[in-house]
XYZ file of C-alpha atoms in Angstrom:
689
model
C -18.857 -22.249 10.988
C -22.591 -21.685 10.408
C -22.505 -18.654 12.722
C -19.599 -17.167 10.748
C -21.446 -17.653 7.455
C -24.600 -16.096 8.924
C -22.634 -13.077 10.189
C -20.954 -12.638 6.812
C -24.321 -12.868 5.063
C -25.849 -10.185 7.299
C -22.910 -7.875 6.684
C -23.183 -8.456 2.953
C -26.919 -7.769 2.871
C -26.266 -4.524 4.727
C -23.693 -3.606 2.098
C -26.009 -4.297 -0.809
C -28.919 -2.361 0.711
C -27.110 0.926 0.078
C -27.819 0.578 -3.627
C -31.564 0.885 -2.939
C -31.358 4.353 -1.368
C -31.027 7.828 -2.864
C -28.871 10.820 -1.961
C -26.456 8.632 -0.057
C -23.729 10.901 1.275
C -20.156 9.645 0.990
C -17.365 11.517 2.793
C -13.841 10.833 1.528
C -11.553 11.718 4.418
C -7.805 11.766 4.049
C -4.624 13.567 3.127
C -3.165 14.904 -0.126
C -3.799 11.582 -1.863
C -7.529 11.933 -1.280
C -7.324 15.638 -2.127
C -5.651 14.825 -5.452
C -2.362 16.670 -5.075
C -0.235 16.533 -8.203
C -3.110 15.777 -10.555
C -3.416 18.129 -13.481
C -7.185 18.123 -13.091
C -7.937 17.103 -9.531
C -11.599 18.151 -9.759
C -12.013 15.429 -12.371
C -9.289 12.876 -11.577
C -8.969 12.750 -7.777
C -10.348 9.428 -6.586
C -13.488 10.941 -4.940
C -14.416 12.571 -8.264
C -13.942 9.294 -10.147
C -15.934 7.528 -7.439
C -18.815 9.950 -7.899
C -19.010 9.125 -11.591
C -18.949 5.410 -10.877
C -21.602 5.489 -8.136
C -23.979 7.703 -10.084
C -26.794 10.037 -9.193
C -27.978 8.174 -6.086
C -24.793 9.191 -4.278
C -23.281 12.499 -3.204
C -19.515 12.169 -2.859
C -17.506 14.938 -1.180
C -13.747 15.279 -0.998
C -12.503 16.216 2.480
C -8.830 15.525 1.829
C -6.206 17.767 3.453
C -2.637 17.878 2.202
C -0.094 16.986 4.869
C -2.705 15.770 7.350
C -1.767 13.237 10.002
C -3.999 10.817 11.823
C -2.011 11.377 15.000
C -3.470 14.189 17.081
C 0.072 15.151 18.139
C 1.408 14.907 14.608
C 2.778 17.863 12.693
C -0.622 18.556 11.050
C -3.449 16.699 12.803
C -6.466 16.120 10.606
C -8.816 16.788 13.512
C -7.493 20.364 13.704
C -8.180 21.157 10.045
C -11.254 22.864 8.541
C -11.798 19.816 6.345
C -12.429 17.735 9.448
C -15.105 20.092 10.696
C -16.709 20.148 7.262
C -16.691 16.356 7.097
C -18.348 16.074 10.519
C -20.999 18.594 9.530
C -21.670 16.630 6.342
C -23.000 13.760 8.535
C -22.202 11.209 5.876
C -23.950 7.895 5.425
C -20.626 6.387 4.386
C -17.215 7.578 5.521
C -14.075 6.440 3.705
C -10.902 7.200 5.663
C -7.389 7.067 4.231
C -4.902 8.466 6.714
C -1.467 7.417 7.965
C 0.893 8.251 5.110
C 2.056 11.502 6.708
C 2.378 9.778 10.066
C 5.469 8.048 8.637
C 7.244 11.397 8.971
C 10.095 11.122 11.522
C 8.406 13.897 13.511
C 5.393 11.686 14.090
C 5.527 7.904 14.260
C 8.734 7.507 16.325
C 7.350 9.818 18.996
C 3.607 9.140 19.076
C 3.075 5.661 17.677
C 1.382 4.519 20.882
C -1.391 7.058 20.308
C -2.284 5.921 16.805
C -4.965 3.319 17.540
C -6.674 5.462 20.172
C -6.606 8.548 17.938
C -8.061 6.587 15.029
C -10.841 5.154 17.189
C -11.744 8.681 18.391
C -11.905 9.868 14.776
C -14.280 7.037 13.857
C -16.394 7.719 16.947
C -16.741 11.373 15.922
C -18.219 10.411 12.561
C -20.550 7.911 14.207
C -21.692 10.558 16.660
C -22.473 12.861 13.743
C -24.547 10.101 12.123
C -25.168 6.988 14.250
C -26.096 5.053 11.085
C -22.895 5.859 9.233
C -20.949 3.071 7.645
C -17.174 3.418 8.100
C -14.582 2.107 5.666
C -10.919 2.520 6.581
C -8.165 1.956 4.055
C -4.843 0.255 4.284
C -2.479 2.949 3.067
C -1.346 3.386 -0.498
C 2.272 2.333 -1.156
C 5.265 4.595 -0.680
C 7.687 4.012 -3.539
C 11.282 2.877 -3.121
C 12.518 6.139 -4.635
C 11.203 8.137 -1.657
C 14.053 10.040 -0.016
C 13.417 8.462 3.391
C 12.456 4.996 2.178
C 15.322 3.134 3.838
C 15.795 5.497 6.777
C 12.495 4.661 8.433
C 9.594 5.361 6.092
C 9.423 1.816 4.690
C 9.375 0.181 8.104
C 7.073 2.709 9.755
C 4.663 2.391 6.847
C 4.455 -1.358 7.517
C 3.925 -0.796 11.238
C 1.128 1.684 10.585
C -0.562 -0.804 8.253
C -0.656 -3.280 11.132
C -2.099 -0.622 13.423
C -4.841 0.162 10.891
C -5.866 -3.499 10.870
C -6.151 -3.393 14.659
C -8.341 -0.309 14.383
C -10.658 -2.027 11.899
C -11.144 -4.971 14.249
C -11.639 -2.829 17.334
C -14.039 -0.393 15.652
C -15.903 -3.058 13.661
C -15.155 -1.005 10.551
C -14.815 -2.390 7.051
C -11.162 -2.644 6.041
C -10.402 -1.870 2.396
C -7.073 -2.240 0.647
C -5.464 0.718 -1.141
C -2.049 -0.952 -1.022
C -2.211 -4.257 -2.903
C -3.845 -3.116 -6.164
C -1.514 -0.101 -6.523
C 1.772 -1.653 -5.372
C 2.625 -3.417 -8.675
C 2.373 -0.101 -10.559
C 5.226 2.130 -9.344
C 4.848 4.247 -12.477
C 1.455 5.347 -11.130
C 3.271 7.015 -8.184
C 5.455 9.567 -10.033
C 6.768 11.173 -6.838
C 6.712 7.904 -4.834
C 3.653 9.036 -2.854
C 0.867 10.602 -4.911
C -1.023 8.530 -7.487
C -1.457 9.882 -10.972
C -4.858 9.744 -12.671
C -4.556 6.013 -13.382
C -3.570 5.333 -9.791
C -6.468 7.425 -8.482
C -8.840 5.445 -10.699
C -7.614 2.233 -9.051
C -8.451 3.677 -5.615
C -11.887 4.731 -6.827
C -12.545 1.212 -8.085
C -11.609 -0.250 -4.680
C -14.021 2.062 -2.882
C -16.775 1.571 -5.460
C -16.649 -2.208 -5.059
C -16.529 -1.963 -1.270
C -19.580 0.310 -1.168
C -21.711 -1.499 -3.742
C -20.442 -5.056 -3.313
C -19.979 -5.215 -7.082
C -16.703 -6.969 -7.874
C -17.564 -7.891 -11.436
C -19.269 -11.173 -10.719
C -17.861 -14.685 -10.504
C -14.158 -14.901 -11.333
C -11.354 -17.384 -10.861
C -7.711 -17.366 -11.895
C -7.315 -17.921 -15.665
C -5.058 -20.884 -14.945
C -8.250 -22.855 -14.255
C -9.249 -24.299 -17.645
C -10.373 -27.546 -19.205
C -7.657 -30.270 -19.217
C -5.874 -28.869 -16.157
C -3.927 -30.923 -13.643
C -4.757 -30.324 -9.989
C -2.247 -31.212 -7.297
C -3.226 -34.476 -5.654
C -2.571 -35.767 -2.173
C -2.999 -32.487 -0.244
C -6.000 -30.498 1.001
C -6.767 -28.366 -2.036
C -7.707 -24.706 -1.704
C -9.717 -23.100 -4.513
C -10.493 -19.397 -4.298
C -11.877 -16.599 -6.402
C -13.945 -13.428 -6.594
C -17.681 -12.784 -6.640
C -20.031 -9.988 -5.695
C -20.384 -9.473 -1.967
C -22.912 -11.798 -0.359
C -23.034 -14.228 -3.266
C -23.384 -17.870 -2.319
C -20.742 -20.013 -4.012
C -21.469 -23.677 -4.706
C -18.517 -25.748 -5.835
C -18.565 -29.381 -6.855
C -15.730 -31.663 -7.943
C -16.079 -35.423 -7.996
C -18.097 -36.447 -4.945
C -17.135 -33.327 -3.001
C -19.440 -30.338 -2.620
C -18.539 -27.124 -0.836
C -20.244 -23.795 -0.186
C -18.913 -20.346 0.652
C -20.077 -16.737 0.806
C -18.203 -13.960 -0.984
C -17.103 -11.576 1.757
C -17.095 -7.778 1.877
C -13.964 -7.716 -0.265
C -15.499 -10.049 -2.814
C -13.315 -12.994 -1.861
C -14.364 -16.593 -1.411
C -12.450 -19.784 -0.705
C -13.224 -23.466 -0.252
C -11.007 -26.267 0.997
C -11.268 -29.675 -0.624
C -10.175 -33.052 0.658
C -7.158 -34.452 -1.224
C -7.883 -35.597 -4.755
C -6.817 -39.037 -5.938
C -4.152 -39.197 -8.602
C -5.127 -40.538 -12.043
C -8.840 -39.872 -11.522
C -10.638 -37.655 -14.018
C -12.871 -34.893 -12.708
C -15.211 -32.117 -13.693
C -15.364 -28.906 -11.659
C -18.433 -26.687 -11.442
C -18.662 -23.375 -9.615
C -22.068 -21.701 -9.322
C -22.721 -18.167 -8.033
C -26.393 -17.346 -8.457
C -27.032 -17.249 -12.191
C -23.335 -17.408 -13.022
C -21.579 -20.696 -13.624
C -18.087 -21.890 -14.450
C -17.584 -25.437 -15.676
C -14.282 -27.215 -16.343
C -13.935 -30.712 -17.810
C -11.297 -33.384 -18.386
C -9.422 -32.489 -15.195
C -6.929 -34.945 -13.766
C -5.168 -35.025 -10.410
C -1.413 -35.462 -10.338
C 1.853 -33.654 -9.740
C 2.074 -29.976 -10.749
C 5.420 -28.245 -11.314
C 6.285 -24.681 -12.255
C 9.072 -24.381 -14.846
C 10.698 -20.956 -15.046
C 13.799 -18.953 -15.834
C 15.176 -17.455 -19.020
C 15.823 -18.667 -22.577
C 17.263 -22.092 -21.746
C 14.045 -22.985 -19.927
C 12.016 -21.332 -22.675
C 13.985 -23.306 -25.326
C 11.404 -25.354 -27.256
C 11.452 -29.088 -27.845
C 11.389 -28.627 -31.635
C 14.719 -26.749 -31.337
C 16.442 -29.520 -29.379
C 18.995 -31.871 -30.923
C 16.790 -34.815 -29.953
C 13.598 -33.434 -31.507
C 13.754 -35.612 -34.625
C 13.489 -38.789 -32.545
C 11.512 -37.673 -29.496
C 8.937 -35.279 -30.917
C 7.040 -37.809 -33.059
C 6.608 -39.979 -29.950
C 5.412 -37.169 -27.667
C 1.906 -38.538 -27.133
C 1.294 -38.471 -23.383
C -2.331 -37.571 -22.561
C -1.529 -37.520 -18.842
C 1.196 -34.930 -19.243
C -0.445 -31.509 -19.564
C 1.030 -28.101 -20.441
C 0.080 -24.581 -19.385
C 2.408 -22.424 -21.464
C 2.653 -18.698 -20.761
C 4.284 -17.002 -23.735
C 4.989 -13.287 -24.056
C 3.322 -11.197 -26.745
C 6.613 -9.340 -27.371
C 9.948 -11.134 -27.214
C 12.861 -9.108 -25.879
C 14.818 -9.408 -29.106
C 16.768 -6.538 -30.645
C 13.630 -4.805 -31.932
C 11.488 -1.796 -31.138
C 8.144 -2.612 -29.585
C 4.982 -0.901 -30.765
C 3.249 1.729 -28.603
C 0.364 -0.731 -28.178
C 2.691 -3.435 -26.847
C 4.400 -0.962 -24.520
C 1.062 0.195 -23.139
C 0.052 -3.399 -22.468
C 3.360 -4.011 -20.686
C 2.783 -0.951 -18.491
C -0.517 -2.470 -17.426
C 1.046 -5.848 -16.564
C -0.321 -7.494 -19.698
C 2.754 -9.247 -21.047
C 1.685 -12.865 -21.423
C -0.781 -14.144 -23.984
C -3.960 -15.930 -22.865
C -3.489 -19.684 -22.813
C -5.064 -22.881 -21.546
C -4.085 -26.341 -20.402
C -3.340 -28.776 -23.233
C -2.518 -32.494 -23.251
C 0.923 -33.430 -24.542
C 0.917 -34.263 -28.240
C 3.656 -33.833 -30.849
C 1.942 -30.606 -31.864
C 1.687 -29.081 -28.362
C 5.066 -30.400 -27.208
C 6.878 -28.878 -30.186
C 6.581 -25.322 -28.852
C 6.863 -26.237 -25.176
C 9.982 -26.127 -23.005
C 12.286 -29.017 -23.893
C 13.753 -29.225 -20.399
C 10.306 -29.216 -18.808
C 9.144 -31.914 -21.219
C 12.028 -34.264 -20.356
C 11.547 -33.504 -16.670
C 7.887 -34.539 -16.873
C 8.585 -37.599 -18.988
C 11.104 -38.854 -16.425
C 8.780 -38.176 -13.497
C 5.844 -39.943 -15.091
C 7.935 -42.972 -16.007
C 8.986 -43.384 -12.363
C 5.835 -42.233 -10.551
C 3.085 -43.419 -12.894
C 0.918 -40.368 -12.147
C -0.244 -37.455 -14.333
C 2.131 -34.509 -14.548
C 1.102 -30.879 -14.993
C 3.692 -28.343 -16.161
C 3.274 -24.573 -15.932
C 5.947 -22.843 -18.021
C 6.595 -19.162 -17.350
C 10.045 -18.351 -18.765
C 11.375 -15.249 -20.541
C 14.542 -15.105 -22.601
C 17.219 -12.775 -21.233
C 15.409 -12.138 -17.967
C 17.535 -11.429 -14.868
C 16.806 -13.024 -11.503
C 15.542 -9.803 -9.949
C 12.691 -9.542 -12.466
C 11.148 -12.681 -10.936
C 11.218 -11.546 -7.282
C 8.206 -9.848 -5.721
C 8.437 -6.119 -5.057
C 7.913 -6.335 -1.306
C 10.850 -8.730 -0.908
C 13.125 -6.477 -2.959
C 11.997 -3.366 -1.096
C 12.870 -4.952 2.220
C 15.948 -7.027 1.365
C 17.570 -5.477 -1.719
C 16.050 -2.012 -2.292
C 19.024 -0.526 -4.117
C 18.430 -2.812 -7.090
C 15.117 -1.032 -7.706
C 16.703 2.385 -8.114
C 17.218 3.542 -11.701
C 17.468 -0.107 -12.672
C 18.756 0.406 -16.220
C 21.733 2.418 -15.012
C 22.856 0.593 -11.880
C 25.757 -1.864 -11.582
C 23.559 -4.924 -11.245
C 22.428 -4.928 -14.887
C 24.535 -6.410 -17.686
C 25.272 -4.025 -20.545
C 23.413 -6.093 -23.126
C 20.325 -6.264 -20.883
C 20.397 -2.491 -20.561
C 20.838 -2.037 -24.311
C 18.078 -4.501 -25.167
C 15.593 -2.813 -22.839
C 16.506 0.573 -24.264
C 15.944 -0.621 -27.822
C 12.639 -2.298 -27.007
C 11.247 0.867 -25.432
C 12.355 3.485 -27.975
C 8.760 4.220 -28.945
C 7.596 4.666 -25.358
C 5.464 7.718 -24.663
C 5.335 7.254 -20.891
C 8.167 8.653 -18.797
C 8.291 5.596 -16.546
C 7.908 2.867 -19.145
C 8.070 -0.659 -17.738
C 10.089 -3.506 -19.226
C 10.057 -7.270 -18.518
C 13.669 -7.128 -17.300
C 12.803 -4.546 -14.652
C 13.084 -5.801 -11.056
C 9.824 -7.406 -9.866
C 8.100 -7.062 -13.238
C 7.889 -10.733 -14.212
C 6.690 -11.656 -10.758
C 3.944 -9.051 -10.985
C 2.782 -9.888 -14.508
C 3.312 -13.647 -14.419
C 4.070 -15.433 -11.159
C 1.620 -13.429 -9.024
C -1.240 -14.726 -11.159
C -0.265 -18.340 -10.522
C 0.089 -18.353 -6.745
C -3.540 -19.306 -6.054
C -2.913 -22.562 -7.925
C -1.278 -25.228 -5.714
C 1.950 -26.705 -7.064
C 4.384 -29.369 -5.913
C 7.581 -27.474 -6.667
C 9.737 -25.475 -9.077
C 12.405 -26.216 -11.669
C 14.552 -23.254 -12.688
C 17.128 -22.571 -15.402
C 18.468 -19.024 -15.245
C 21.593 -17.092 -14.408
C 23.091 -16.178 -17.764
C 21.852 -12.596 -17.311
C 23.383 -12.382 -13.829
C 26.642 -14.251 -14.408
C 28.724 -11.066 -14.364
C 28.068 -10.603 -10.629
C 28.030 -13.866 -8.700
C 27.759 -12.151 -5.325
C 24.692 -10.121 -6.233
C 23.162 -13.205 -7.808
C 23.780 -15.293 -4.695
C 21.780 -12.788 -2.683
C 19.099 -12.486 -5.338
C 18.696 -16.237 -5.760
C 18.070 -16.670 -2.045
C 15.472 -13.921 -2.243
C 13.875 -15.573 -5.277
C 13.379 -18.850 -3.445
C 12.139 -17.012 -0.353
C 9.775 -14.916 -2.463
C 8.149 -17.865 -4.184
C 7.917 -20.007 -1.084
C 6.181 -17.127 0.660
C 3.876 -16.595 -2.311
C 2.723 -20.223 -2.211
C 2.839 -20.272 1.596
C 5.089 -23.325 1.518
C 8.467 -22.828 3.257
C 9.586 -26.294 2.153
C 8.588 -26.020 -1.493
C 11.198 -27.903 -3.573
C 13.311 -25.700 -5.819
C 15.574 -27.493 -8.260
C 17.830 -25.497 -10.563
C 20.455 -25.873 -13.287
C 24.111 -24.998 -12.835
C 25.026 -23.006 -15.930
C 26.597 -24.809 -18.871
C 30.073 -24.083 -20.236
C 30.886 -21.237 -22.614
C 33.829 -18.915 -23.229
C 32.703 -16.218 -20.819
C 35.321 -15.427 -18.143
C 33.041 -15.229 -15.114
C 31.240 -18.525 -15.617
C 33.552 -20.765 -13.588
C 33.136 -18.578 -10.541
C 29.424 -18.309 -11.164
C 28.912 -22.067 -11.420
C 30.770 -22.558 -8.139
C 28.603 -19.904 -6.506
C 25.520 -21.795 -7.658
C 26.930 -24.974 -6.104
C 27.503 -23.273 -2.777
C 23.861 -22.187 -2.705
C 22.925 -25.857 -2.279
C 24.282 -25.710 1.268
C 22.684 -22.357 2.020
C 19.102 -22.947 0.889
C 17.238 -26.031 2.136
C 15.063 -28.206 -0.109
C 17.049 -27.413 -3.238
C 18.949 -29.474 -5.782
C 21.213 -28.612 -8.722
C 21.526 -30.265 -12.116
C 24.870 -29.988 -13.925
C 24.941 -28.803 -17.552
C 28.571 -27.957 -18.422
C 29.066 -31.296 -20.198
C 26.344 -30.269 -22.655
C 27.732 -26.774 -23.270
C 29.322 -25.174 -26.313
C 32.240 -22.710 -26.351
C 30.271 -20.049 -28.228
C 26.579 -20.982 -27.850
C 24.754 -20.071 -24.663
C 21.934 -22.478 -25.536
C 22.917 -26.162 -25.200
C 20.905 -28.080 -27.792
C 20.761 -31.397 -25.952
C 18.161 -30.665 -23.282
C 17.244 -34.272 -22.533
C 19.953 -34.997 -19.926
C 19.385 -31.634 -18.210
C 15.654 -32.222 -17.840
C 16.317 -35.757 -16.629
C 18.851 -34.575 -14.053
C 16.335 -32.130 -12.608
C 13.864 -35.010 -12.384
C 16.396 -37.171 -10.524
C 16.564 -34.547 -7.780
C 12.785 -34.471 -7.523
C 12.469 -38.240 -7.535
C 15.095 -38.686 -4.827
C 14.369 -35.731 -2.553
C 10.686 -34.949 -3.107
C 9.319 -38.411 -3.843
C 11.696 -40.485 -1.716
C 13.064 -42.690 -4.506
C 16.304 -43.622 -2.771
C 17.292 -45.972 -5.581
C 17.708 -42.958 -7.882
C 20.933 -40.984 -7.497
C 20.171 -37.245 -7.692
C 23.621 -35.875 -8.419
C 27.098 -36.528 -9.660
C 29.993 -36.485 -7.137
C 29.270 -33.445 -4.980
C 32.235 -31.837 -3.223
C 32.113 -32.384 0.545
C 35.571 -31.765 2.006
C 39.293 -31.762 1.283
C 42.387 -32.682 3.277
C 46.014 -32.078 2.309
C 48.737 -34.656 2.897
C 51.764 -36.164 1.143
C 51.916 -33.268 -1.308
C 48.403 -33.958 -2.585
C 44.769 -33.014 -2.021
C 42.431 -35.812 -0.946
C 38.830 -34.886 -1.788
C 35.696 -36.464 -0.362
C 32.354 -36.330 -2.177
C 28.735 -37.129 -1.622
C 27.258 -39.405 -4.281
C 30.761 -40.752 -4.922
C 29.962 -44.382 -5.770
C 32.263 -45.777 -8.469
C 33.760 -42.453 -9.549
C 35.337 -42.629 -12.985
C 36.007 -40.587 -16.126
C 32.896 -40.305 -18.303
C 34.780 -41.081 -21.508
C 36.995 -43.845 -20.095
C 40.109 -41.710 -20.445
C 42.106 -40.017 -17.681
C 40.303 -37.626 -15.354
C 40.409 -34.014 -16.554
C 39.511 -30.588 -15.224
C 41.470 -30.485 -11.942
C 43.800 -27.647 -10.883
C 45.932 -27.129 -7.781
C 47.368 -24.074 -6.026
C 49.595 -23.536 -3.032
C 47.331 -20.679 -1.996
C 49.256 -17.992 -3.853
C 46.553 -17.437 -6.473
C 48.375 -19.436 -9.167
C 46.707 -22.656 -10.359
C 48.311 -25.494 -12.328
C 46.829 -28.496 -14.153
C 46.701 -31.506 -11.870
C 46.401 -35.256 -12.093
C 43.494 -36.983 -10.348
C 42.968 -40.626 -9.410
C 40.455 -42.518 -7.317
C 41.944 -43.810 -4.055
C 39.417 -45.713 -1.970
C 36.474 -43.392 -1.329
C 38.492 -40.280 -2.100
C 39.984 -38.557 -5.086
C 43.717 -37.873 -4.914
C 44.805 -34.739 -6.796
C 48.448 -33.759 -7.245
C 50.721 -31.726 -9.500
C 54.522 -31.538 -9.872
C 54.151 -27.756 -9.978
C 52.575 -27.583 -6.492
C 54.577 -29.093 -3.641
C 52.272 -27.999 -0.843
C 48.720 -27.743 -2.224
C 46.163 -25.653 -0.368
C 43.396 -25.115 -2.927
C 41.671 -27.244 -5.575
C 39.526 -26.329 -8.532
C 37.465 -28.605 -10.740
C 35.702 -27.841 -14.049
C 36.525 -24.217 -13.389
C 37.424 -23.124 -16.913
C 34.482 -21.190 -18.414
C 34.292 -23.791 -21.203
C 35.418 -27.095 -19.751
C 35.855 -30.708 -20.817
C 35.975 -31.990 -17.223
C 34.808 -35.604 -17.041
C 34.351 -36.886 -13.462
C 31.141 -38.914 -13.027
C 29.758 -41.531 -10.631
C 28.045 -44.887 -11.120
C 24.893 -43.098 -12.350
C 27.060 -41.384 -14.997
C 26.121 -38.012 -13.524
C 28.842 -35.329 -13.737
C 30.422 -33.662 -10.736
C 29.520 -29.962 -10.411
C 32.088 -27.215 -10.875
C 33.749 -26.368 -7.569
C 36.666 -24.610 -5.934
C 37.845 -24.995 -2.349
C 38.861 -21.318 -2.234
C 37.051 -19.343 0.417
């Protein structure tokens, strides 16, 4: 470990020494992106020109970009055969920045000559080192290629990823500094108007990457804004804390009795790993980087959960039917809130040009900080999340931290990261406001919000990947225990698309937190007079069997025929907590679900249904069981009578002599009433395939 730190320190000191010299020559080598193709004023806005302004008079930056150039020597336009290459060699630069590979994704190139890529790249680097043995070489991971590219799904997307891997191999083999042109530009597709070439704002991002890599200046000590006073840190696991600092800076971190040190690397990143913190203990955290210091107080260790979705998760405690009794008693200093609220709600209004500009730059959520639970702070916090935390704390006796990031009206796809969508559902990214995956009202609302937009490619929170990029992505460095989720109303018109999207959502977030077993508990939609909701609720139920480490809370018994927002959030939050207590915390004495359909057999003119969590099944209101329907398999369903027989439920109807299919609680707005001994309702289901 000491050898690694020493090596990193030497590399960093070498980086910083450049700032002490004069007339440092920087050669920007690349293709049309380096050249500045498509920019109205490339002499001013191409990234090498912006870099020159940033570096100042001690540097001489030259642009040796060539449109269409390939890294491959057998490609359709090899860079090494262009005049710009000869000029770059003759320049004998002190620093060479290489960005090549985009044009190698052409089907004329990568499929045929991929095996030559690493060797060709190494020869290119060697040529610059021969021209100036002291040259410092930076090679860039390629800029993104947008999903709207004509060959995106026919090879370009996959070859781009393969070339990125090859570039990393080159950096290791050549001992060259690897810089990243991909990650900072990828969340801004509007900065790639033709899917390939950055506009002026995109070029400025590239210039900033190179500037920081050359100078080691990353803006000083920084950490995610989720780190504030009063925060809850996840206990019981090795805890990773990471951030940014200028290259070579020594980081000293102290929390409790633990002290750690790190060195900010060539990309400005640092990370320390702490031993597990003890729940209930109060801590202070200090992070020192030279003369810079961050200090956080009144920290507690406990269980941290992310609460997300659309308006029913956003729904505030003061709006709930139970607020008059529960809000005055909401004094829980060991329940803490981190509440991300949007600066512009997606109501039926026009947003200002200032708000639209902020949204385009991924600035949608207002600054916030951790706050202890009081009647004042709880009033505007998620009601469901509040009841979830209250139930957990009562049963676990540990502090609970809640991060709420929910947006009314948001569709599932807005919460999934762009890379996942590009690889697993790319068609949803195309012309998103006019494709079949978007509900009409979502399309109309987005159109109304953006009427004052001046940018051609104006972003909107409902756009696929947007809420991940502006919200979730900024939370993923903060360890959490799991997720509770209430969403689906904006996807209920297309259960099949949602089923695919929901799987991708869970995959996306588990990948983001690097936890393939991260618990993900969600709410089955309530009941309302919308025709597709029975099918949608059943689709949500089926996802339980398709995605591991999930659980589903039922809400139809709290629904309203005409109101999409159930007012009684207490039982829904509690039901989510029961799943967590049983499955995540091993509380086997707590039943997580109502009777959950397991199987059906047909005999004696009836359906005999088996359930999990079927102890003492009975009607919730003490009347006869309601909500069952039978069919002979001909597509016609009839009301049916249900009765408990042993460990099964017998369902029969005089209208159906030979039953083959059963539905339960399938009407969009239902008064179905089957519960178990925990008085938890059975989810909507159908046995239809």
